[in-house]
Amino acid sequence: MSRIPYFLTPLLFVFAVGCEQVEETKQSTLQPESCEYVALVAIDMSESFKKQMADDGKAFEFVNHVVDKYFRDRMGTNDQIIITQLSGNNNPLLWQGTPHELRKDFPSKQAFKDFLIRNADAKSSRINDGVHESLKYLMRTHSVAHGDAKTVALILSDMLDEFPDEEASSKRLISTMAT
């Protein structure tokens, strides 16, 4: 990936989770088997960003490019991809699995796009809490919690949080990012 397109620069936050050990409070659905890489892709499917992910597809194309490039040589590994949504629900997890399972479950870009649209909860933008919960989930995965995996978090959003008490949710997000 030579450079990030100018139109995504204000929309994309890349957050590398630090090497600090995180207290494991709840086990995620990841297998206890260690992996070397875990990538979180948190996607805003609210009305204000849906065009970028579904209709117009520029952010969608970017996600596909990043996932393909990041895991191109990792297809036979136990590495994990976690896909979450940052829309109006309390359960951001959409999909989790290996690069091989991703290609098996979504054999085409259209299949992946249809999955995102079908599972979108576009009634509101719960961005801060969605990112907070997504990062907490990432940090509780077995390999990350035990310091075995390198991680990356891609947040694709316009960051327009329309959920009540944005100030409190913003503080939760900042606290999570500080751990």
PDB file of C-alpha atoms in Angstrom:
ATOM      1  CA  MET A   1       0.000   0.000   0.000  1.00  0.00           C
ATOM      2  CA  SER A   2       1.891   3.035  -1.206  1.00  0.00           C
ATOM      3  CA  ARG A   3      -0.236   5.772   0.340  1.00  0.00           C
ATOM      4  CA  ILE A   4      -3.633   6.338   1.894  1.00  0.00           C
ATOM      5  CA  PRO A   5      -6.041   8.093  -0.461  1.00  0.00           C
ATOM      6  CA  TYR A   6      -6.595  11.697   0.567  1.00  0.00           C
ATOM      7  CA  PHE A   7     -10.329  11.246   1.118  1.00  0.00           C
ATOM      8  CA  LEU A   8      -9.765   8.583   3.819  1.00  0.00           C
ATOM      9  CA  THR A   9      -7.121  10.432   5.800  1.00  0.00           C
ATOM     10  CA  PRO A  10      -9.582  12.120   8.201  1.00  0.00           C
ATOM     11  CA  LEU A  11     -11.735   8.997   8.338  1.00  0.00           C
ATOM     12  CA  LEU A  12      -9.165   6.378   9.206  1.00  0.00           C
ATOM     13  CA  PHE A  13      -7.554   5.917  12.559  1.00  0.00           C
ATOM     14  CA  VAL A  14      -4.912   3.255  12.851  1.00  0.00           C
ATOM     15  CA  PHE A  15      -4.314   2.285  16.437  1.00  0.00           C
ATOM     16  CA  ALA A  16      -1.547  -0.156  17.240  1.00  0.00           C
ATOM     17  CA  VAL A  17      -2.216  -1.813  20.567  1.00  0.00           C
ATOM     18  CA  GLY A  18       0.797  -1.544  22.843  1.00  0.00           C
ATOM     19  CA  CYS A  19       2.910  -4.341  24.155  1.00  0.00           C
ATOM     20  CA  GLU A  20       1.645  -3.894  27.691  1.00  0.00           C
ATOM     21  CA  GLN A  21       0.020  -6.975  29.225  1.00  0.00           C
ATOM     22  CA  VAL A  22      -3.742  -6.507  29.527  1.00  0.00           C
ATOM     23  CA  GLU A  23      -5.746  -8.036  32.326  1.00  0.00           C
ATOM     24  CA  GLU A  24      -7.809 -10.863  30.875  1.00  0.00           C
ATOM     25  CA  THR A  25     -11.295 -10.493  32.311  1.00  0.00           C
ATOM     26  CA  LYS A  26     -13.344 -12.431  29.791  1.00  0.00           C
ATOM     27  CA  GLN A  27     -12.217 -14.927  27.187  1.00  0.00           C
ATOM     28  CA  SER A  28     -13.187 -14.155  23.614  1.00  0.00           C
ATOM     29  CA  THR A  29     -14.210 -16.730  21.026  1.00  0.00           C
ATOM     30  CA  LEU A  30     -10.637 -17.069  19.749  1.00  0.00           C
ATOM     31  CA  GLN A  31      -9.150 -20.517  20.047  1.00  0.00           C
ATOM     32  CA  PRO A  32      -6.630 -20.717  22.897  1.00  0.00           C
ATOM     33  CA  GLU A  33      -4.005 -21.586  20.278  1.00  0.00           C
ATOM     34  CA  SER A  34      -1.594 -18.668  19.859  1.00  0.00           C
ATOM     35  CA  CYS A  35      -1.274 -16.703  16.666  1.00  0.00           C
ATOM     36  CA  GLU A  36       1.286 -14.189  15.489  1.00  0.00           C
ATOM     37  CA  TYR A  37      -1.027 -11.469  14.139  1.00  0.00           C
ATOM     38  CA  VAL A  38      -4.505 -10.197  15.011  1.00  0.00           C
ATOM     39  CA  ALA A  39      -6.150  -7.479  12.922  1.00  0.00           C
ATOM     40  CA  LEU A  40      -9.259  -5.626  14.058  1.00  0.00           C
ATOM     41  CA  VAL A  41     -11.316  -3.897  11.374  1.00  0.00           C
ATOM     42  CA  ALA A  42     -14.028  -1.715  12.948  1.00  0.00           C
ATOM     43  CA  ILE A  43     -16.490  -0.417  10.378  1.00  0.00           C
ATOM     44  CA  ASP A  44     -19.002   2.407  10.690  1.00  0.00           C
ATOM     45  CA  MET A  45     -22.182   1.314   8.913  1.00  0.00           C
ATOM     46  CA  SER A  46     -24.308   4.238  10.116  1.00  0.00           C
ATOM     47  CA  GLU A  47     -26.225   6.313   7.576  1.00  0.00           C
ATOM     48  CA  SER A  48     -23.588   9.066   7.624  1.00  0.00           C
ATOM     49  CA  PHE A  49     -20.804   6.678   6.540  1.00  0.00           C
ATOM     50  CA  LYS A  50     -22.744   3.933   4.751  1.00  0.00           C
ATOM     51  CA  LYS A  51     -22.076   5.414   1.328  1.00  0.00           C
ATOM     52  CA  GLN A  52     -18.327   5.041   1.872  1.00  0.00           C
ATOM     53  CA  MET A  53     -18.741   1.406   2.888  1.00  0.00           C
ATOM     54  CA  ALA A  54     -21.558   0.238   0.645  1.00  0.00           C
ATOM     55  CA  ASP A  55     -22.915   2.537  -2.021  1.00  0.00           C
ATOM     56  CA  ASP A  56     -19.832   4.413  -3.227  1.00  0.00           C
ATOM     57  CA  GLY A  57     -17.466   1.846  -1.824  1.00  0.00           C
ATOM     58  CA  LYS A  58     -14.219   3.842  -1.386  1.00  0.00           C
ATOM     59  CA  ALA A  59     -13.745   2.832   2.256  1.00  0.00           C
ATOM     60  CA  PHE A  60     -14.940  -0.672   1.400  1.00  0.00           C
ATOM     61  CA  GLU A  61     -12.281  -0.966  -1.310  1.00  0.00           C
ATOM     62  CA  PHE A  62      -9.692   0.284   1.166  1.00  0.00           C
ATOM     63  CA  VAL A  63     -10.700  -2.405   3.717  1.00  0.00           C
ATOM     64  CA  ASN A  64     -10.424  -5.117   1.085  1.00  0.00           C
ATOM     65  CA  HIS A  65      -7.035  -3.842  -0.043  1.00  0.00           C
ATOM     66  CA  VAL A  66      -5.658  -3.693   3.511  1.00  0.00           C
ATOM     67  CA  VAL A  67      -6.939  -7.143   4.483  1.00  0.00           C
ATOM     68  CA  ASP A  68      -5.607  -8.678   1.257  1.00  0.00           C
ATOM     69  CA  LYS A  69      -2.210  -7.032   1.632  1.00  0.00           C
ATOM     70  CA  TYR A  70      -1.891  -7.664   5.379  1.00  0.00           C
ATOM     71  CA  PHE A  71      -2.694 -11.363   5.138  1.00  0.00           C
ATOM     72  CA  ARG A  72      -1.570 -12.237   1.605  1.00  0.00           C
ATOM     73  CA  ASP A  73       1.260 -14.423   2.863  1.00  0.00           C
ATOM     74  CA  ARG A  74      -0.587 -15.528   5.999  1.00  0.00           C
ATOM     75  CA  MET A  75      -3.289 -17.741   4.448  1.00  0.00           C
ATOM     76  CA  GLY A  76      -2.047 -20.969   6.050  1.00  0.00           C
ATOM     77  CA  THR A  77      -1.634 -19.494   9.510  1.00  0.00           C
ATOM     78  CA  ASN A  78      -3.786 -19.314  12.615  1.00  0.00           C
ATOM     79  CA  ASP A  79      -3.710 -15.481  12.498  1.00  0.00           C
ATOM     80  CA  GLN A  80      -7.007 -13.793  13.234  1.00  0.00           C
ATOM     81  CA  ILE A  81      -9.165 -11.087  11.681  1.00  0.00           C
ATOM     82  CA  ILE A  82     -11.883  -9.497  13.800  1.00  0.00           C
ATOM     83  CA  ILE A  83     -14.579  -7.460  12.051  1.00  0.00           C
ATOM     84  CA  THR A  84     -16.807  -5.216  14.146  1.00  0.00           C
ATOM     85  CA  GLN A  85     -19.418  -2.581  13.419  1.00  0.00           C
ATOM     86  CA  LEU A  86     -19.653   0.861  14.983  1.00  0.00           C
ATOM     87  CA  SER A  87     -23.353   1.366  14.535  1.00  0.00           C
ATOM     88  CA  GLY A  88     -26.359   1.557  16.828  1.00  0.00           C
ATOM     89  CA  ASN A  89     -26.152  -1.719  18.710  1.00  0.00           C
ATOM     90  CA  ASN A  90     -24.485  -3.024  21.867  1.00  0.00           C
ATOM     91  CA  ASN A  91     -22.735  -5.984  20.241  1.00  0.00           C
ATOM     92  CA  PRO A  92     -20.128  -4.781  17.736  1.00  0.00           C
ATOM     93  CA  LEU A  93     -18.665  -8.202  16.796  1.00  0.00           C
ATOM     94  CA  LEU A  94     -19.691  -9.239  13.269  1.00  0.00           C
ATOM     95  CA  TRP A  95     -17.141 -11.858  12.276  1.00  0.00           C
ATOM     96  CA  GLN A  96     -13.908 -13.434  13.494  1.00  0.00           C
ATOM     97  CA  GLY A  97     -11.645 -16.025  11.959  1.00  0.00           C
ATOM     98  CA  THR A  98      -8.484 -16.816  10.037  1.00  0.00           C
ATOM     99  CA  PRO A  99      -7.574 -15.370   6.626  1.00  0.00           C
ATOM    100  CA  HIS A 100      -8.529 -18.716   5.077  1.00  0.00           C
ATOM    101  CA  GLU A 101     -11.950 -18.657   6.788  1.00  0.00           C
ATOM    102  CA  LEU A 102     -12.488 -15.084   5.606  1.00  0.00           C
ATOM    103  CA  ARG A 103     -11.995 -16.137   1.981  1.00  0.00           C
ATOM    104  CA  LYS A 104     -14.150 -19.222   2.506  1.00  0.00           C
ATOM    105  CA  ASP A 105     -17.025 -17.277   4.147  1.00  0.00           C
ATOM    106  CA  PHE A 106     -16.782 -14.361   1.693  1.00  0.00           C
ATOM    107  CA  PRO A 107     -15.549 -15.714  -1.651  1.00  0.00           C
ATOM    108  CA  SER A 108     -16.085 -12.351  -3.370  1.00  0.00           C
ATOM    109  CA  LYS A 109     -16.027  -8.670  -2.522  1.00  0.00           C
ATOM    110  CA  GLN A 110     -19.753  -8.576  -3.208  1.00  0.00           C
ATOM    111  CA  ALA A 111     -20.398 -11.373  -0.687  1.00  0.00           C
ATOM    112  CA  PHE A 112     -18.476  -9.418   1.955  1.00  0.00           C
ATOM    113  CA  LYS A 113     -20.289  -6.183   1.089  1.00  0.00           C
ATOM    114  CA  ASP A 114     -23.678  -7.937   1.241  1.00  0.00           C
ATOM    115  CA  PHE A 115     -22.764  -9.344   4.675  1.00  0.00           C
ATOM    116  CA  LEU A 116     -21.897  -5.876   5.981  1.00  0.00           C
ATOM    117  CA  ILE A 117     -25.114  -4.352   4.641  1.00  0.00           C
ATOM    118  CA  ARG A 118     -27.252  -7.224   5.939  1.00  0.00           C
ATOM    119  CA  ASN A 119     -25.781  -6.851   9.438  1.00  0.00           C
ATOM    120  CA  ALA A 120     -25.670  -3.067   9.552  1.00  0.00           C
ATOM    121  CA  ASP A 121     -27.526  -1.275  12.295  1.00  0.00           C
ATOM    122  CA  ALA A 122     -27.740   2.149  10.726  1.00  0.00           C
ATOM    123  CA  LYS A 123     -30.208   3.725  13.158  1.00  0.00           C
ATOM    124  CA  SER A 124     -27.479   5.620  14.999  1.00  0.00           C
ATOM    125  CA  SER A 125     -23.739   6.123  15.321  1.00  0.00           C
ATOM    126  CA  ARG A 126     -22.387   4.565  18.479  1.00  0.00           C
ATOM    127  CA  ILE A 127     -18.807   5.287  17.475  1.00  0.00           C
ATOM    128  CA  ASN A 128     -16.961   5.923  20.761  1.00  0.00           C
ATOM    129  CA  ASP A 129     -18.542   2.997  22.601  1.00  0.00           C
ATOM    130  CA  GLY A 130     -18.247   0.775  19.517  1.00  0.00           C
ATOM    131  CA  VAL A 131     -14.508   1.463  19.222  1.00  0.00           C
ATOM    132  CA  HIS A 132     -14.124   1.081  23.013  1.00  0.00           C
ATOM    133  CA  GLU A 133     -15.876  -2.327  22.989  1.00  0.00           C
ATOM    134  CA  SER A 134     -14.035  -3.461  19.859  1.00  0.00           C
ATOM    135  CA  LEU A 135     -10.641  -2.613  21.364  1.00  0.00           C
ATOM    136  CA  LYS A 136     -11.522  -4.289  24.670  1.00  0.00           C
ATOM    137  CA  TYR A 137     -12.544  -7.411  22.745  1.00  0.00           C
ATOM    138  CA  LEU A 138      -9.280  -7.329  20.782  1.00  0.00           C
ATOM    139  CA  MET A 139      -7.207  -6.957  23.946  1.00  0.00           C
ATOM    140  CA  ARG A 140      -9.004  -9.909  25.609  1.00  0.00           C
ATOM    141  CA  THR A 141      -8.274 -12.331  22.785  1.00  0.00           C
ATOM    142  CA  HIS A 142      -5.975 -15.091  23.937  1.00  0.00           C
ATOM    143  CA  SER A 143      -2.877 -14.248  21.901  1.00  0.00           C
ATOM    144  CA  VAL A 144      -3.095 -10.509  22.567  1.00  0.00           C
ATOM    145  CA  ALA A 145      -3.814 -10.861  26.296  1.00  0.00           C
ATOM    146  CA  HIS A 146      -0.794 -13.145  26.656  1.00  0.00           C
ATOM    147  CA  GLY A 147       1.488 -10.871  24.636  1.00  0.00           C
ATOM    148  CA  ASP A 148       1.960 -13.397  21.822  1.00  0.00           C
ATOM    149  CA  ALA A 149       0.427 -11.444  18.924  1.00  0.00           C
ATOM    150  CA  LYS A 150       1.206  -8.300  17.024  1.00  0.00           C
ATOM    151  CA  THR A 151      -1.979  -6.281  16.568  1.00  0.00           C
ATOM    152  CA  VAL A 152      -3.415  -3.554  14.437  1.00  0.00           C
ATOM    153  CA  ALA A 153      -6.791  -1.838  14.661  1.00  0.00           C
ATOM    154  CA  LEU A 154      -8.305  -0.110  11.644  1.00  0.00           C
ATOM    155  CA  ILE A 155     -11.217   2.176  12.451  1.00  0.00           C
ATOM    156  CA  LEU A 156     -13.151   3.289   9.369  1.00  0.00           C
ATOM    157  CA  SER A 157     -15.594   5.992  10.366  1.00  0.00           C
ATOM    158  CA  ASP A 158     -16.503   9.637   9.995  1.00  0.00           C
ATOM    159  CA  MET A 159     -16.369   9.662  13.835  1.00  0.00           C
ATOM    160  CA  LEU A 160     -19.807  11.284  14.101  1.00  0.00           C
ATOM    161  CA  ASP A 161     -21.022   9.859  17.384  1.00  0.00           C
ATOM    162  CA  GLU A 162     -24.775  10.407  17.699  1.00  0.00           C
ATOM    163  CA  PHE A 163     -25.315   8.325  20.801  1.00  0.00           C
ATOM    164  CA  PRO A 164     -26.514   9.877  24.072  1.00  0.00           C
ATOM    165  CA  ASP A 165     -23.847  11.026  26.515  1.00  0.00           C
ATOM    166  CA  GLU A 166     -21.063  11.392  23.976  1.00  0.00           C
ATOM    167  CA  GLU A 167     -18.809  12.956  26.636  1.00  0.00           C
ATOM    168  CA  ALA A 168     -18.934   9.855  28.859  1.00  0.00           C
ATOM    169  CA  SER A 169     -18.409   7.500  25.907  1.00  0.00           C
ATOM    170  CA  SER A 170     -15.483   9.622  24.735  1.00  0.00           C
ATOM    171  CA  LYS A 171     -13.862   9.279  28.171  1.00  0.00           C
ATOM    172  CA  ARG A 172     -14.331   5.487  28.062  1.00  0.00           C
ATOM    173  CA  LEU A 173     -12.665   5.340  24.649  1.00  0.00           C
ATOM    174  CA  ILE A 174      -9.716   7.482  25.739  1.00  0.00           C
ATOM    175  CA  SER A 175      -9.276   5.317  28.844  1.00  0.00           C
ATOM    176  CA  THR A 176      -9.268   2.145  26.724  1.00  0.00           C
ATOM    177  CA  MET A 177      -6.730   3.593  24.306  1.00  0.00           C
ATOM    178  CA  ALA A 178      -4.468   4.516  27.220  1.00  0.00           C
ATOM    179  CA  THR A 179      -4.189   0.915  28.480  1.00  0.00           C
TER     180      THR A 179
END
